Coordinates of C-alpha atoms in Angstrom, one line a residue:
Chain S
M163 CA 33.8 0.3 -14.0
I164 CA 34.2 2.4 -11.0
T165 CA 36.8 5.2 -11.5
E166 CA 36.2 6.9 -8.6
A167 CA 37.9 6.2 -5.1
P168 CA 35.5 5.5 -2.1
C169 CA 34.6 9.4 -1.5
R170 CA 34.8 9.3 2.7
H171 CA 34.5 13.7 2.6
S172 CA 32.0 14.7 0.3
R173 CA 33.0 18.4 0.7
E174 CA 31.1 19.2 -3.1
S175 CA 26.7 18.4 -2.5
A176 CA 23.8 18.3 -5.0
V177 CA 20.5 19.2 -3.8
V178 CA 17.9 17.7 -6.6
A179 CA 13.8 17.4 -5.7
P180 CA 12.8 14.0 -7.3
S181 CA 9.3 14.5 -5.4
C182 CA 8.0 17.3 -4.0
P183 CA 9.4 20.8 -3.8
L184 CA 11.7 22.6 -2.0
K185 CA 10.7 25.6 0.3
R186 CA 13.1 28.5 -0.6
E187 CA 13.4 29.6 3.0
A188 CA 14.5 25.8 3.9
A189 CA 17.5 26.6 1.4
E190 CA 18.7 29.4 2.4
A191 CA 18.8 28.4 5.9
V192 CA 20.5 25.6 4.5
R193 CA 23.1 27.8 2.3
A194 CA 23.0 30.0 5.4
I195 CA 24.3 26.5 7.9
V196 CA 26.6 25.4 5.1
A197 CA 28.6 28.8 5.3
E198 CA 28.4 29.0 8.6
R199 CA 30.3 25.6 8.8
G200 CA 33.4 26.1 6.2
D201 CA 34.2 22.5 5.4
C202 CA 31.8 22.2 2.5
E203 CA 30.1 23.5 -0.3
I204 CA 26.7 23.0 -1.4
V205 CA 24.9 23.7 -4.9
I206 CA 20.9 23.4 -4.6
H207 CA 20.0 22.4 -8.0
P208 CA 17.6 24.9 -9.7
Q209 CA 15.5 21.8 -10.0
C210 CA 14.1 22.1 -7.0
F211 CA 11.8 25.1 -7.2
L212 CA 9.6 23.8 -10.0
S213 CA 6.6 23.1 -9.5
D214 CA 3.9 21.4 -11.7
G215 CA 1.4 19.7 -9.6
H216 CA 1.6 17.3 -7.0
F217 CA 5.8 17.3 -7.9
A218 CA 8.7 19.0 -8.6
G219 CA 8.5 20.0 -11.3
P220 CA 7.6 17.4 -14.6
D221 CA 9.0 13.7 -14.5
E222 CA 11.7 14.9 -17.0
A223 CA 12.5 17.3 -15.6
R224 CA 13.1 15.8 -12.2
L225 CA 14.6 13.1 -14.6
A226 CA 17.7 15.6 -15.9
A227 CA 18.4 17.2 -12.9
L228 CA 19.0 13.7 -11.0
R229 CA 20.8 12.4 -13.5
E230 CA 23.2 16.1 -14.2
V231 CA 24.7 15.7 -10.7
M232 CA 24.9 11.9 -10.8
A233 CA 26.8 12.3 -14.4
D234 CA 28.9 15.3 -12.0
P235 CA 32.2 14.3 -11.1
S236 CA 32.9 17.3 -8.7
V237 CA 29.8 16.2 -6.9
D238 CA 30.2 14.2 -4.1
A239 CA 26.9 13.5 -2.5
V240 CA 23.8 13.8 -3.7
W241 CA 21.3 14.8 -1.8
F242 CA 17.3 14.6 -1.9
A243 CA 15.8 17.5 -1.4
R244 CA 12.7 16.4 0.9
G245 CA 10.2 13.8 0.7
G246 CA 6.0 13.6 -0.4
Y247 CA 5.7 11.5 -3.5
G248 CA 7.2 11.1 -7.0
S249 CA 10.5 9.9 -6.6
N250 CA 9.4 6.2 -7.7
R251 CA 8.7 7.7 -11.5
I252 CA 11.6 8.6 -12.4
A253 CA 13.8 6.0 -10.4
E254 CA 14.2 3.2 -12.7
A255 CA 14.7 5.7 -15.8
A256 CA 17.5 7.6 -13.2
L257 CA 20.0 3.6 -13.1
A258 CA 19.4 3.1 -16.8
D259 CA 23.1 3.3 -18.7
L260 CA 24.6 4.4 -15.1
P261 CA 27.5 6.7 -16.2
D262 CA 31.0 6.2 -13.8
A263 CA 30.8 9.1 -11.8
A264 CA 27.2 8.2 -10.3
R265 CA 29.7 5.3 -8.8
G266 CA 31.2 7.1 -5.5
K267 CA 28.9 9.7 -4.2
L268 CA 27.1 9.4 -1.4
Y269 CA 23.2 9.3 -1.9
M270 CA 20.9 10.6 0.9
G271 CA 17.7 11.1 2.3
Y272 CA 14.4 9.2 3.1
S273 CA 10.4 9.1 3.5
D274 CA 9.8 8.5 -0.1
A275 CA 13.3 9.1 -1.6
G276 CA 13.3 5.2 -0.5
F277 CA 12.4 4.7 -3.9
L278 CA 15.3 5.6 -5.2
M279 CA 17.4 4.5 -2.3
A280 CA 16.4 1.1 -2.3
G281 CA 16.5 1.1 -6.5
F282 CA 20.2 3.1 -6.2
H283 CA 21.5 0.2 -3.4
K284 CA 20.5 -2.6 -5.5
A285 CA 22.6 -1.0 -8.2
G286 CA 25.6 -0.5 -6.1
L287 CA 25.7 2.8 -4.7
N288 CA 26.1 4.1 -1.8
V289 CA 23.0 5.1 0.2
A290 CA 21.9 6.3 3.4
W291 CA 18.6 7.0 5.1
G292 CA 19.3 10.6 6.9
P293 CA 17.5 14.0 7.6
M294 CA 17.1 16.4 4.1
P295 CA 17.4 19.7 3.6
Q296 CA 13.6 20.5 3.7
D297 CA 13.9 19.5 7.6
V298 CA 15.6 22.7 8.5
L299 CA 12.5 23.7 8.7
R300 CA 10.9 21.5 11.1
G301 CA 9.2 23.2 14.5
D302 CA 8.6 19.8 15.9
H303 CA 11.8 20.6 19.1
G304 CA 12.1 23.8 17.6
L305 CA 13.8 25.8 14.8
E306 CA 17.4 24.2 17.0
G307 CA 15.6 20.8 16.1
G308 CA 15.3 21.7 12.4
E309 CA 18.7 22.7 12.4
A310 CA 20.3 19.8 14.1
A311 CA 19.0 17.6 11.7
V312 CA 20.5 19.0 8.8
K313 CA 23.9 19.1 10.7
R314 CA 23.9 16.0 11.9
A315 CA 23.5 15.0 8.1
L316 CA 26.0 17.5 7.1
D317 CA 28.5 15.6 9.8
W318 CA 27.7 12.3 8.1
I319 CA 27.9 13.7 4.5
V320 CA 31.2 15.6 5.5
R321 CA 33.1 13.7 7.4
R322 CA 31.0 10.7 7.6
D323 CA 30.2 11.5 11.5
A324 CA 29.5 8.6 13.1
L325 CA 27.4 10.5 16.3
G326 CA 24.8 10.9 13.2
L327 CA 24.5 6.9 13.2
E328 CA 21.4 5.2 15.2
P329 CA 23.0 3.6 17.9
A330 CA 22.0 -0.4 17.3
I331 CA 22.8 -1.1 13.6
Q332 CA 23.6 -4.2 12.8
A333 CA 25.2 -4.0 9.7
P334 CA 24.0 -4.4 6.9
A335 CA 21.4 -2.4 7.4
M336 CA 18.4 -0.4 5.8
A337 CA 15.3 2.0 6.5
F338 CA 12.3 2.4 5.2
N339 CA 9.0 4.3 5.4
L340 CA 6.8 1.1 5.9
T341 CA 4.8 2.5 3.2
V342 CA 7.4 3.4 1.1
L343 CA 8.8 -0.1 1.7
S344 CA 5.3 -2.1 0.5
N345 CA 5.0 -0.1 -2.4
L346 CA 8.3 -1.3 -3.8
L347 CA 7.8 -5.0 -2.9
G348 CA 7.7 -6.8 -6.4
T349 CA 8.8 -3.9 -8.8
P350 CA 12.6 -3.5 -10.3
L351 CA 13.5 -1.6 -7.4
E352 CA 13.1 -3.9 -4.5
P353 CA 16.8 -4.9 -3.1
D354 CA 18.2 -7.8 -1.3
F355 CA 16.8 -7.9 3.0
T356 CA 18.6 -11.1 3.6
G357 CA 20.3 -10.4 6.9
V358 CA 19.9 -7.1 6.7
D359 CA 18.9 -5.1 10.2
L360 CA 15.4 -3.7 8.5
I361 CA 14.3 -0.8 10.0
V362 CA 10.8 0.7 9.0
E363 CA 9.1 3.7 10.1
E364 CA 5.7 6.0 9.4
I365 CA 3.7 9.1 9.9
G366 CA 0.3 9.6 9.5
E367 CA -1.5 6.6 8.8
H368 CA -4.6 5.2 10.8
L369 CA -3.3 1.8 12.8
Y370 CA -5.4 -0.1 10.9
R371 CA -3.5 0.6 8.0
I372 CA -0.5 0.1 9.2
D373 CA -1.3 -3.6 10.2
R374 CA -2.4 -4.1 6.4
T375 CA 0.3 -3.1 5.4
M376 CA 2.6 -5.0 8.2
F377 CA 0.5 -7.9 6.4
H378 CA 1.9 -6.7 2.6
V379 CA 5.5 -6.7 3.9
T380 CA 5.7 -9.0 6.0
A381 CA 4.3 -11.7 3.6
S382 CA 7.0 -11.0 1.8
P383 CA 9.8 -14.2 1.1
N384 CA 12.4 -11.5 0.7
V385 CA 11.9 -9.5 4.2
R386 CA 11.2 -13.2 5.9
R387 CA 14.7 -12.9 5.2
A388 CA 15.8 -10.0 7.1
G389 CA 18.3 -10.4 10.0
R390 CA 15.7 -8.6 12.1
L391 CA 13.3 -5.9 12.0
R392 CA 13.1 -3.2 14.0
L393 CA 10.4 -0.4 14.7
G394 CA 11.5 3.4 14.6
R395 CA 9.5 6.2 15.3
V396 CA 5.0 6.2 14.4
G397 CA 4.3 10.0 14.4
D398 CA 1.0 11.6 13.4
I399 CA -1.3 8.3 13.8
L400 CA -4.1 9.1 12.5
P401 CA -7.5 8.7 14.6
N402 CA -9.5 5.4 14.2
D403 CA -13.5 5.6 14.5
V404 CA -13.4 2.6 16.9
D405 CA -10.1 2.6 19.1
F406 CA -8.2 0.1 17.0
G407 CA -7.6 -1.9 20.1
T408 CA -3.9 -2.2 19.6
G409 CA -0.7 0.1 19.3
E410 CA 1.3 0.1 16.2
Q411 CA 4.5 -1.4 18.4
A412 CA 2.2 -4.6 19.6
I413 CA 1.2 -4.6 15.4
V414 CA 4.6 -4.8 14.5
E415 CA 5.7 -7.1 17.3
D416 CA 2.4 -9.1 15.9
W417 CA 3.6 -9.5 12.3
C418 CA 7.1 -10.0 12.9
R419 CA 5.4 -13.3 15.1
R420 CA 3.5 -14.7 12.5
S421 CA 6.2 -14.3 9.8
D422 CA 8.9 -15.5 11.9
I423 CA 10.8 -12.4 11.6
P424 CA 13.2 -11.5 14.7
F425 CA 12.0 -8.0 15.9
G426 CA 14.8 -6.2 17.3
G427 CA 12.7 -3.6 19.2
R428 CA 12.7 0.3 18.6
A429 CA 15.0 2.4 16.3
A430 CA 15.8 6.1 16.5
I431 CA 14.8 6.9 12.7
G432 CA 11.5 9.1 11.9
H433 CA 9.6 12.1 9.9
D434 CA 11.2 14.6 12.9
A435 CA 13.9 16.4 14.2
Q436 CA 15.6 13.7 15.4
N437 CA 16.1 11.6 12.6
R438 CA 19.4 9.4 12.9
I439 CA 21.3 7.9 9.8
V440 CA 21.9 4.5 8.3
P441 CA 24.3 3.4 5.3
F442 CA 22.8 1.2 3.7
S443 CA 26.4 0.0 2.5
T444 CA 29.2 -1.1 5.0
E445 CA 31.5 0.1 2.5
N446 CA 32.2 3.7 1.8
R447 CA 31.5 5.1 5.4
Chain O
M6 CA -12.5 -33.7 -3.9
I7 CA -15.9 -32.4 -4.8
T8 CA -19.3 -33.5 -3.2
E9 CA -21.5 -30.8 -4.2
A10 CA -23.0 -29.7 -7.8
P11 CA -22.6 -26.3 -8.1
C12 CA -25.1 -23.9 -6.7
R13 CA -27.0 -22.3 -9.3
H14 CA -30.3 -21.0 -7.1
S15 CA -28.4 -20.3 -3.0
R16 CA -31.9 -20.5 -1.3
E17 CA -29.7 -20.1 2.2
S18 CA -27.4 -17.7 2.7
A19 CA -25.3 -17.0 6.1
V20 CA -23.7 -13.6 6.6
V21 CA -20.0 -13.5 8.8
A22 CA -18.1 -10.4 9.0
P23 CA -14.7 -11.4 8.6
S24 CA -13.8 -7.8 8.9
C25 CA -16.0 -4.8 11.1
P26 CA -19.0 -5.1 12.7
L27 CA -22.2 -5.0 10.8
K28 CA -24.9 -2.9 12.3
R29 CA -27.8 -4.3 14.0
E30 CA -30.4 -2.0 11.7
A31 CA -28.5 -2.9 8.7
A32 CA -29.5 -6.5 9.5
E33 CA -32.8 -5.4 10.6
A34 CA -33.4 -3.8 6.9
V35 CA -31.9 -6.6 5.2
R36 CA -34.0 -9.2 7.3
A37 CA -37.0 -6.9 6.1
I38 CA -36.2 -7.8 2.3
V39 CA -35.7 -11.1 2.6
A40 CA -39.2 -11.9 4.1
E41 CA -40.9 -10.2 2.2
R42 CA -39.0 -11.7 -1.4
G43 CA -40.0 -14.8 0.0
D44 CA -37.9 -16.8 -2.5
C45 CA -34.4 -17.3 -0.1
E46 CA -33.0 -17.6 3.5
I47 CA -30.9 -15.8 5.5
V48 CA -28.7 -16.4 8.5
I49 CA -27.2 -13.5 10.2
H50 CA -24.4 -14.8 12.3
P51 CA -24.4 -13.6 15.8
Q52 CA -20.4 -13.1 15.4
C53 CA -21.2 -10.0 13.2
F54 CA -22.1 -8.0 16.2
L55 CA -18.9 -9.1 17.9
S56 CA -16.7 -6.1 18.9
D57 CA -13.3 -6.4 19.1
G58 CA -11.2 -2.6 18.7
H59 CA -11.8 -2.4 15.2
F60 CA -13.0 -6.0 13.6
A61 CA -15.7 -7.7 14.8
G62 CA -14.7 -9.9 17.0
P63 CA -10.8 -10.8 17.4
D64 CA -9.8 -13.1 15.2
E65 CA -10.1 -16.8 16.8
A66 CA -13.6 -15.8 16.7
R67 CA -14.2 -14.4 13.1
L68 CA -12.6 -16.9 11.5
A69 CA -14.7 -20.0 13.7
A70 CA -17.9 -18.2 12.0
L71 CA -16.5 -18.2 8.9
R72 CA -15.3 -22.0 9.3
E73 CA -18.6 -22.7 10.7
V74 CA -20.6 -21.1 7.9
M75 CA -17.8 -22.5 4.7
A76 CA -18.3 -26.0 6.4
D77 CA -22.7 -26.4 6.7
P78 CA -23.8 -27.8 3.4
S79 CA -26.8 -26.3 4.1
V80 CA -25.8 -22.7 3.5
D81 CA -25.3 -22.1 -0.4
A82 CA -24.1 -18.7 -0.4
V83 CA -21.6 -17.0 2.8
W84 CA -22.6 -13.3 1.8
F85 CA -20.1 -11.1 3.8
A86 CA -21.4 -8.7 6.0
R87 CA -19.5 -5.6 5.2
G88 CA -15.5 -4.1 4.5
G89 CA -13.6 -1.9 6.8
Y90 CA -10.6 -4.0 7.7
G91 CA -9.5 -7.2 9.2
S92 CA -10.1 -10.3 6.5
N93 CA -6.7 -10.1 5.2
R94 CA -5.8 -11.3 9.1
I95 CA -7.5 -14.8 9.0
A96 CA -7.8 -15.1 5.3
E97 CA -4.9 -18.1 5.2
A98 CA -6.3 -20.5 7.8
A99 CA -10.4 -20.0 6.3
L100 CA -8.1 -22.2 3.8
A101 CA -6.8 -24.8 5.4
D102 CA -7.4 -28.4 5.1
L103 CA -10.5 -26.9 3.3
P104 CA -13.8 -28.9 4.0
D105 CA -16.0 -30.5 0.9
A106 CA -19.0 -28.4 1.4
A107 CA -17.0 -25.3 1.4
R108 CA -17.1 -26.6 -2.5
G109 CA -20.0 -25.5 -4.5
K110 CA -21.4 -22.5 -2.5
L111 CA -20.8 -19.1 -3.2
Y112 CA -19.0 -16.1 -1.6
M113 CA -19.8 -12.6 -1.9
G114 CA -18.5 -9.1 -0.6
Y115 CA -15.9 -6.8 -2.1
S116 CA -13.9 -3.6 -0.4
D117 CA -11.3 -5.5 2.2
A118 CA -13.3 -9.1 1.4
G119 CA -11.3 -8.7 -1.2
F120 CA -8.7 -10.8 0.9
L121 CA -10.7 -14.0 1.0
M122 CA -12.4 -13.6 -2.6
A123 CA -8.6 -14.0 -4.4
G124 CA -7.3 -16.5 -2.0
F125 CA -10.8 -18.3 -2.2
H126 CA -10.7 -17.5 -5.6
K127 CA -7.3 -19.2 -6.1
A128 CA -8.1 -22.2 -4.0
G129 CA -11.0 -23.1 -6.4
L130 CA -13.8 -21.7 -5.0
N131 CA -17.5 -19.4 -6.2
V132 CA -16.7 -15.8 -5.8
A133 CA -18.3 -12.4 -6.7
W134 CA -18.0 -9.0 -6.2
G135 CA -21.5 -7.2 -5.1
P136 CA -23.2 -5.6 -2.4
M137 CA -22.9 -6.4 1.1
P138 CA -25.7 -6.3 3.9
Q139 CA -24.0 -2.7 5.7
D140 CA -24.4 -1.6 2.2
V141 CA -28.4 -1.1 3.0
L142 CA -27.7 1.9 5.4
R143 CA -26.6 3.6 2.6
G144 CA -27.8 7.1 2.0
D145 CA -26.1 8.3 -1.3
H146 CA -28.7 7.4 -3.1
G147 CA -31.3 7.5 -0.6
L148 CA -32.5 4.5 1.4
E149 CA -33.6 3.4 -1.6
G150 CA -30.6 3.8 -3.1
G151 CA -28.9 1.0 -0.4
E152 CA -31.8 -1.1 -0.5
A153 CA -31.7 -2.0 -4.0
A154 CA -28.1 -2.5 -3.8
V155 CA -29.0 -5.6 -1.4
K156 CA -31.6 -6.3 -3.9
R157 CA -29.6 -7.1 -6.6
A158 CA -26.9 -8.5 -4.6
L159 CA -29.7 -11.6 -3.8
D160 CA -31.2 -11.4 -7.3
W161 CA -27.5 -12.6 -8.2
I162 CA -27.4 -14.8 -4.7
V163 CA -30.5 -16.4 -5.2
R164 CA -31.1 -16.5 -8.9
R165 CA -28.3 -15.7 -10.9
D166 CA -29.9 -12.7 -12.1
A167 CA -27.9 -11.2 -15.3
L168 CA -28.8 -7.3 -14.5
G169 CA -26.7 -6.9 -12.0
L170 CA -23.4 -7.6 -13.5
E171 CA -21.2 -5.3 -14.5
P172 CA -22.2 -4.5 -17.9
A173 CA -19.2 -4.7 -20.1
I174 CA -17.3 -7.7 -18.3
Q175 CA -15.4 -9.7 -20.7
A176 CA -14.7 -13.2 -18.7
P177 CA -12.7 -14.3 -16.8
A178 CA -12.9 -10.8 -14.7
M179 CA -11.8 -9.7 -11.2
A180 CA -12.7 -6.8 -9.1
F181 CA -10.5 -5.5 -6.1
N182 CA -9.8 -2.3 -4.3
L183 CA -6.8 -0.7 -5.3
T184 CA -5.7 -0.5 -2.3
V185 CA -6.5 -3.9 -1.1
L186 CA -5.2 -5.1 -4.4
S187 CA -1.6 -3.4 -3.9
N188 CA -1.6 -5.2 0.1
L189 CA -2.4 -8.8 -1.6
L190 CA 0.2 -8.9 -4.2
G191 CA 3.2 -10.7 -3.6
T192 CA 1.1 -12.8 -0.7
P193 CA -0.3 -16.0 -0.4
L194 CA -3.7 -15.1 -1.8
E195 CA -2.9 -13.3 -5.1
P196 CA -4.4 -15.0 -8.0
D197 CA -3.7 -15.6 -11.5
F198 CA -4.2 -12.9 -13.3
T199 CA -3.7 -14.1 -16.5
G200 CA -6.1 -13.1 -19.5
V201 CA -8.9 -11.4 -16.9
D202 CA -10.9 -8.4 -17.5
L203 CA -9.1 -6.9 -14.1
I204 CA -11.6 -4.2 -12.1
V205 CA -9.9 -1.9 -9.6
E206 CA -12.4 0.9 -7.6
E207 CA -11.0 3.4 -5.0
I208 CA -12.4 5.6 -2.0
G209 CA -11.8 7.6 0.1
E210 CA -7.8 8.3 -0.8
H211 CA -5.2 11.1 -2.3
L212 CA -4.5 10.8 -6.0
Y213 CA -1.0 11.4 -4.9
R214 CA -1.7 7.4 -2.7
I215 CA -3.6 5.8 -6.0
D216 CA -0.6 7.1 -8.2
R217 CA 1.9 5.3 -6.2
T218 CA -0.5 2.3 -5.6
M219 CA -0.7 2.0 -9.8
F220 CA 3.0 2.3 -9.5
H221 CA 2.9 -0.5 -7.2
V222 CA 0.3 -3.2 -9.2
T223 CA 1.3 -2.7 -12.0
A224 CA 4.7 -3.6 -12.3
S225 CA 4.1 -7.0 -11.3
P226 CA 4.5 -9.4 -13.8
N227 CA 1.3 -11.0 -12.6
V228 CA -0.6 -8.1 -13.5
R229 CA 0.8 -7.3 -16.1
R230 CA -0.8 -10.4 -17.3
A231 CA -4.2 -9.1 -17.5
G232 CA -6.3 -9.1 -20.7
R233 CA -6.7 -5.5 -19.9
L234 CA -7.0 -3.3 -16.9
R235 CA -10.2 -1.2 -16.1
L236 CA -11.2 1.2 -13.6
G237 CA -14.5 1.9 -11.6
R238 CA -15.9 4.5 -9.9
V239 CA -13.1 6.4 -7.3
G240 CA -15.0 7.8 -4.8
D241 CA -14.1 10.5 -2.0
I242 CA -11.2 11.8 -2.7
L243 CA -9.0 13.0 0.0
P244 CA -7.9 16.7 -1.4
N245 CA -4.4 17.1 -2.1
D246 CA -2.7 20.2 -0.2
V247 CA -1.5 21.2 -4.0
D248 CA -3.8 20.2 -7.0
F249 CA -2.2 17.0 -7.8
G250 CA -2.3 18.3 -11.4
T251 CA -4.2 14.8 -12.7
G252 CA -7.2 13.0 -12.6
E253 CA -7.7 9.7 -11.0
Q254 CA -8.7 8.2 -15.0
A255 CA -5.2 9.5 -16.4
I256 CA -3.5 8.4 -13.7
V257 CA -4.7 4.9 -14.5
E258 CA -4.1 5.2 -18.4
D259 CA -1.4 6.6 -17.6
W260 CA 0.0 3.7 -15.5
C261 CA -1.5 1.0 -17.9
R262 CA 0.7 3.0 -20.9
R263 CA 3.3 2.4 -19.3
S264 CA 3.4 -1.2 -17.8
D265 CA 2.0 -1.8 -21.6
I266 CA -1.1 -3.1 -19.8
P267 CA -3.9 -2.6 -22.1
F268 CA -6.6 0.6 -20.7
G269 CA -10.3 -0.9 -20.9
G270 CA -11.9 1.8 -19.6
R271 CA -14.8 2.8 -17.0
A272 CA -17.0 -0.1 -15.1
A273 CA -19.7 0.2 -13.2
I274 CA -18.3 -0.5 -9.9
G275 CA -17.0 1.4 -6.5
H276 CA -18.2 2.0 -2.9
D277 CA -21.7 2.9 -4.0
A278 CA -25.5 1.8 -3.9
Q279 CA -25.1 1.9 -8.0
N280 CA -22.3 -1.6 -6.9
R281 CA -22.5 -3.8 -9.8
I282 CA -21.9 -7.6 -9.9
V283 CA -18.8 -9.3 -11.5
P284 CA -18.3 -13.4 -10.6
F285 CA -14.8 -14.1 -10.8
S286 CA -15.5 -17.7 -12.3
T287 CA -16.6 -18.3 -15.4
E288 CA -18.7 -21.3 -14.4
N289 CA -21.7 -21.6 -11.8
R290 CA -22.9 -18.3 -13.0

């Protein structure tokens, strides 16, 4: 039962970290941006700063914080703090016995958060790919770049500002890190890709791995039902010991051709400060 | 139609390289071992030394060499030269219109060759996990180690010597590199794991990736039908930027527990000179 009307203006955002811990300086910088804007409020859940080996606290703590903000009717948007790894470990449990208040909220993030985003979208929640709080520290285009990424995300969260959208989206659209997409295929998190403008991006992989992952992803009958596949940015490619012999776009085009998926060209998303917004839902914008 | 009787004694082996090129010094060392034995013959296909970017020649050349030795009735065993990456690119085509002579042969290798081995086993061919010619160069236990690995493989190829078998096999068994297994799930190469003693090993990955891949693999309903899952050796683990917090066996046991797959303990396979033989077929030994 949906008890909340779709919220076009998310004034209260809650930040939780289902994967790795948020840096305190990132939290401070985001709080400063929010204070300066004056059009929204942000609550950074203390769980964001927990540390348990690789993760922002043990599974139980990450799940509890996520479930808490999902169930809180005063929270309009759940903003994933950062990627890394670990959201897959709690994604199914996060969706169990979904409270009514979990609906009508926006859920935003990217990278490892894609495990949650896939499952949440499949469950009918309102999901968008976009910059995360930790991105404020990105120096790839100067501190200005990281700030701009966070402002772009907040402009979407607060007022669904279309200026931040990936410019060539043909709704319905979805975006995933390629490796995350590969690892969620065949799991209960896998959404229906029929007719979807499916965008993938990658970071820190060898080209041979990108080729192997594209083999896996494009073998999926579900992925083959996508409307088209587009390639976001591929950053920090790790060197092959011998040159792979071709580039990332040629790899993706090759597997699209082999699997009869229309290749739709490049897309303006990636693990960088220029990362754009890709709403998964066509409603709730 | 099966026209050849199962061959228990493979006197003529053909080496092809469906992934990356074989080193010439490895070929020479293996030829010397074979000459000294005097109980078998080996033909190292010239395709093994081709080079095309990452691969041992373009897809067409690797496929043609493989198809050639599969169709050759004088070849008793097809021995994959080495791993690396690339056999997945030709595996489906290798199985098209299977010639009668392709049956009754042994196909042996590991690592990236797992893509072929999965599909070949599914097609009813006689497949075994085991050392490959390039392993002769392994120095992890001295040159002696690499030579011993190749001799162990030949003892299986030539006379099905049970001394080289992984010692705790409960047939039917299969063995895969964990990342290869993850990348073949959902593809036409995926075999039936029902009741199988399924062994995985890994090399050169971060623990967080092993955790993520185990999430993916153990979510598969097919993998969940395995009789048990065992863990081979996990070599050259790449450092996490913060300590992951747990080890490889705890990771595998955790995902087995979550997915209700019996964990069968450790297994004596891996990317090293001590790598043992795991025949996929229960016949044809």
